[in-house]
């Protein structure tokens, strides 16, 4: 009697099972693949997968997730009737939020991050309101900012983003914090976003 583990029969059985899948089975298969992509993206963010050696693959996948997740309805729900200067469905904003740790690898913003996201938006709006004349004046002279107790430098990174993408102005930012670990994280984030030219960091106590 032929063995049930005969390679040829196993191959034919596998092909046959794929050919006879129902639409429901195809949907489940797609969802499994989608979740696998999200899981690998999360592992990449933790540095525990070779994907961070192939950044272009990660970026393409993340951009797709951003486009699929941030529908008009979700953006409106996040805004809750208020103006958002940082629109999460925009790819450059999504990258900023991802590097800052406010957007997850699957392009979502968790409940625990929404408050910080709204704080960052409010700070950017306050800066643009207070310095409306300075940021709209056409000049090649850079704007200069000093951020004390910078922490992980959320504000400095957002200002650098705004100068490049909203104001069209050069900018110089000095960010100071007494914690070397926080400064190291801030430097890495600036490098990942391509802002190292505009941001300088110093480790120093503020008194």
Short mmCIF file of C-alpha atoms in Angstrom, two decimals:
data_model
loop_
_atom_site.label_atom_id
_atom_site.label_comp_id
_atom_site.label_asym_id
_atom_site.label_seq_id
_atom_site.Cartn_x
_atom_site.Cartn_y
_atom_site.Cartn_z
CA UNK A 1 0.00 0.00 0.00
CA UNK A 2 1.32 3.44 -0.93
CA UNK A 3 2.49 5.64 1.87
CA UNK A 4 0.22 8.55 2.85
CA UNK A 5 3.34 10.73 2.95
CA UNK A 6 4.26 10.21 -0.71
CA UNK A 7 5.82 13.55 -1.90
CA UNK A 8 3.93 13.65 -5.20
CA UNK A 9 0.59 12.99 -3.56
CA UNK A 10 1.29 15.60 -0.90
CA UNK A 11 2.11 18.16 -3.61
CA UNK A 12 -1.09 17.39 -5.54
CA UNK A 13 -3.12 17.59 -2.35
CA UNK A 14 -1.61 21.00 -1.54
CA UNK A 15 -2.29 22.39 -5.02
CA UNK A 16 -5.80 21.02 -4.95
CA UNK A 17 -6.55 22.58 -1.58
CA UNK A 18 -5.44 26.03 -2.83
CA UNK A 19 -7.52 25.72 -5.98
CA UNK A 20 -10.68 24.86 -4.04
CA UNK A 21 -10.47 27.59 -1.39
CA UNK A 22 -13.69 29.43 -0.69
CA UNK A 23 -13.84 33.26 -0.65
CA UNK A 24 -13.98 33.12 3.15
CA UNK A 25 -10.78 31.07 3.23
CA UNK A 26 -9.07 33.55 0.88
CA UNK A 27 -10.07 36.38 3.21
CA UNK A 28 -8.62 34.57 6.21
CA UNK A 29 -5.41 33.94 4.28
CA UNK A 30 -5.12 37.64 3.40
CA UNK A 31 -5.68 38.67 7.01
CA UNK A 32 -2.99 36.26 8.19
CA UNK A 33 -0.52 37.74 5.72
CA UNK A 34 -1.50 41.28 6.74
CA UNK A 35 -0.99 40.53 10.43
CA UNK A 36 2.36 38.91 9.65
CA UNK A 37 3.50 42.14 7.97
CA UNK A 38 2.42 44.19 10.99
CA UNK A 39 4.18 41.79 13.37
CA UNK A 40 7.41 41.98 11.35
CA UNK A 41 7.20 45.77 11.33
CA UNK A 42 6.90 45.80 15.12
CA UNK A 43 9.91 43.49 15.41
CA UNK A 44 11.82 45.81 13.10
CA UNK A 45 11.05 48.76 15.37
CA UNK A 46 12.56 46.81 18.28
CA UNK A 47 15.67 45.96 16.26
CA UNK A 48 15.08 42.22 16.44
CA UNK A 49 14.61 41.44 12.75
CA UNK A 50 16.84 41.78 9.66
CA UNK A 51 14.32 44.23 8.20
CA UNK A 52 16.21 47.14 9.70
CA UNK A 53 19.03 46.16 7.33
CA UNK A 54 16.61 46.63 4.42
CA UNK A 55 14.98 49.93 5.31
CA UNK A 56 13.39 50.47 1.90
CA UNK A 57 11.26 47.34 2.33
CA UNK A 58 10.08 48.53 5.74
CA UNK A 59 9.27 52.03 4.44
CA UNK A 60 7.16 50.76 1.54
CA UNK A 61 5.20 48.48 3.87
CA UNK A 62 4.68 51.25 6.44
CA UNK A 63 3.52 53.71 3.78
CA UNK A 64 0.94 51.18 2.60
CA UNK A 65 -0.33 50.70 6.14
CA UNK A 66 -0.61 54.47 6.65
CA UNK A 67 -2.59 54.87 3.44
CA UNK A 68 -4.94 52.02 4.30
CA UNK A 69 -5.52 52.88 7.95
CA UNK A 70 -5.89 56.67 8.00
CA UNK A 71 -9.20 57.14 6.26
CA UNK A 72 -11.01 60.48 6.31
CA UNK A 73 -13.30 59.21 9.05
CA UNK A 74 -10.38 58.17 11.30
CA UNK A 75 -8.59 61.52 10.83
CA UNK A 76 -11.79 63.40 11.69
CA UNK A 77 -12.27 61.21 14.75
CA UNK A 78 -8.74 61.95 15.91
CA UNK A 79 -9.19 65.68 15.39
CA UNK A 80 -12.47 65.71 17.34
CA UNK A 81 -13.51 68.98 15.70
CA UNK A 82 -10.16 70.75 16.18
CA UNK A 83 -7.55 71.72 13.61
CA UNK A 84 -4.68 69.31 13.15
CA UNK A 85 -1.51 70.86 11.77
CA UNK A 86 0.05 67.39 11.74
CA UNK A 87 -2.14 65.20 9.55
CA UNK A 88 -1.29 61.53 10.24
CA UNK A 89 -2.40 60.37 6.78
CA UNK A 90 0.40 62.43 5.20
CA UNK A 91 3.46 60.26 4.67
CA UNK A 92 6.01 62.80 5.92
CA UNK A 93 3.97 63.36 9.09
CA UNK A 94 3.53 59.61 9.58
CA UNK A 95 7.28 59.12 9.38
CA UNK A 96 7.82 61.91 11.91
CA UNK A 97 5.30 60.39 14.33
CA UNK A 98 6.75 56.91 13.84
CA UNK A 99 10.29 58.02 14.66
CA UNK A 100 9.03 60.01 17.65
CA UNK A 101 7.32 56.89 18.96
CA UNK A 102 3.79 58.29 18.72
CA UNK A 103 2.70 56.09 15.82
CA UNK A 104 2.98 52.32 16.02
CA UNK A 105 4.49 50.07 13.35
CA UNK A 106 0.99 49.22 12.11
CA UNK A 107 0.31 52.98 11.53
CA UNK A 108 -2.08 53.32 14.49
CA UNK A 109 -1.83 55.85 17.32
CA UNK A 110 -2.64 54.12 20.59
CA UNK A 111 -4.87 55.65 23.24
CA UNK A 112 -1.87 56.29 25.48
CA UNK A 113 -0.17 58.27 22.67
CA UNK A 114 -3.12 60.39 21.53
CA UNK A 115 -2.71 62.87 24.39
CA UNK A 116 0.95 63.48 23.53
CA UNK A 117 0.07 63.76 19.84
CA UNK A 118 -2.48 66.47 20.61
CA UNK A 119 -0.02 68.27 22.88
CA UNK A 120 2.54 68.36 20.08
CA UNK A 121 -0.09 69.75 17.69
CA UNK A 122 -1.06 72.42 20.21
CA UNK A 123 2.58 73.43 20.73
CA UNK A 124 3.15 73.75 16.99
CA UNK A 125 -0.01 75.85 16.65
CA UNK A 126 1.14 78.11 19.51
CA UNK A 127 4.55 78.61 17.85
CA UNK A 128 3.01 79.42 14.47
CA UNK A 129 0.58 81.88 16.08
CA UNK A 130 3.23 83.64 18.18
CA UNK A 131 5.85 83.80 15.42
CA UNK A 132 3.60 84.23 12.41
CA UNK A 133 5.53 87.27 11.16
CA UNK A 134 8.94 85.67 11.58
CA UNK A 135 8.09 82.38 9.90
CA UNK A 136 6.39 84.04 6.92
CA UNK A 137 9.11 86.61 6.22
CA UNK A 138 10.98 85.59 3.03
CA UNK A 139 14.63 85.41 4.05
CA UNK A 140 17.54 83.01 4.01
CA UNK A 141 18.41 83.81 7.63
CA UNK A 142 17.67 80.77 9.80
CA UNK A 143 15.19 80.76 12.62
CA UNK A 144 16.90 80.03 15.94
CA UNK A 145 15.39 78.10 18.83
CA UNK A 146 16.66 76.95 22.22
CA UNK A 147 14.86 74.06 23.91
CA UNK A 148 15.76 73.42 27.54
CA UNK A 149 15.01 70.11 29.27
CA UNK A 150 14.44 68.68 25.83
CA UNK A 151 13.87 65.09 26.95
CA UNK A 152 13.51 63.03 23.80
CA UNK A 153 13.18 66.24 21.80
CA UNK A 154 9.60 66.00 20.53
CA UNK A 155 9.28 69.77 20.22
CA UNK A 156 12.63 70.26 18.46
CA UNK A 157 11.84 67.52 15.93
CA UNK A 158 8.43 69.02 15.21
CA UNK A 159 9.94 72.49 14.75
CA UNK A 160 12.52 71.08 12.32
CA UNK A 161 9.72 69.32 10.42
CA UNK A 162 7.64 72.51 10.27
CA UNK A 163 10.57 74.62 9.09
CA UNK A 164 11.22 72.21 6.24
CA UNK A 165 7.69 71.24 5.22
CA UNK A 166 5.45 74.13 6.31
CA UNK A 167 7.51 77.30 6.56
CA UNK A 168 10.19 76.73 3.93
CA UNK A 169 12.78 78.33 6.20
CA UNK A 170 16.22 77.22 7.41
CA UNK A 171 16.36 76.60 11.14
CA UNK A 172 18.95 76.14 13.87
CA UNK A 173 17.89 74.44 17.10
CA UNK A 174 19.94 73.85 20.23
CA UNK A 175 18.37 71.21 22.49
CA UNK A 176 19.72 70.80 26.03
CA UNK A 177 19.08 68.09 28.62
CA UNK A 178 21.05 66.78 31.59
CA UNK A 179 20.38 63.10 30.77
CA UNK A 180 22.90 61.59 28.31
CA UNK A 181 20.54 58.72 27.44
CA UNK A 182 17.77 61.11 26.42
CA UNK A 183 20.19 63.15 24.35
CA UNK A 184 21.39 59.96 22.64
CA UNK A 185 17.80 59.04 21.74
CA UNK A 186 17.12 62.57 20.46
CA UNK A 187 20.27 62.50 18.29
CA UNK A 188 19.27 59.15 16.80
CA UNK A 189 15.78 60.40 15.98
CA UNK A 190 17.14 63.55 14.34
CA UNK A 191 19.47 61.41 12.23
CA UNK A 192 16.64 59.06 11.19
CA UNK A 193 14.58 62.03 10.01
CA UNK A 194 17.49 63.74 8.25
CA UNK A 195 17.46 66.73 10.63
CA UNK A 196 20.98 66.40 12.05
CA UNK A 197 22.13 69.45 10.09
CA UNK A 198 19.63 71.70 11.86
CA UNK A 199 19.68 70.28 15.39
CA UNK A 200 22.50 70.41 17.90
CA UNK A 201 22.34 68.67 21.24
CA UNK A 202 24.11 69.39 24.52
CA UNK A 203 24.20 67.43 27.76
CA UNK A 204 24.06 69.95 30.57
CA UNK A 205 22.19 70.68 33.78
CA UNK A 206 19.77 73.62 33.65
CA UNK A 207 19.64 75.76 36.77
#
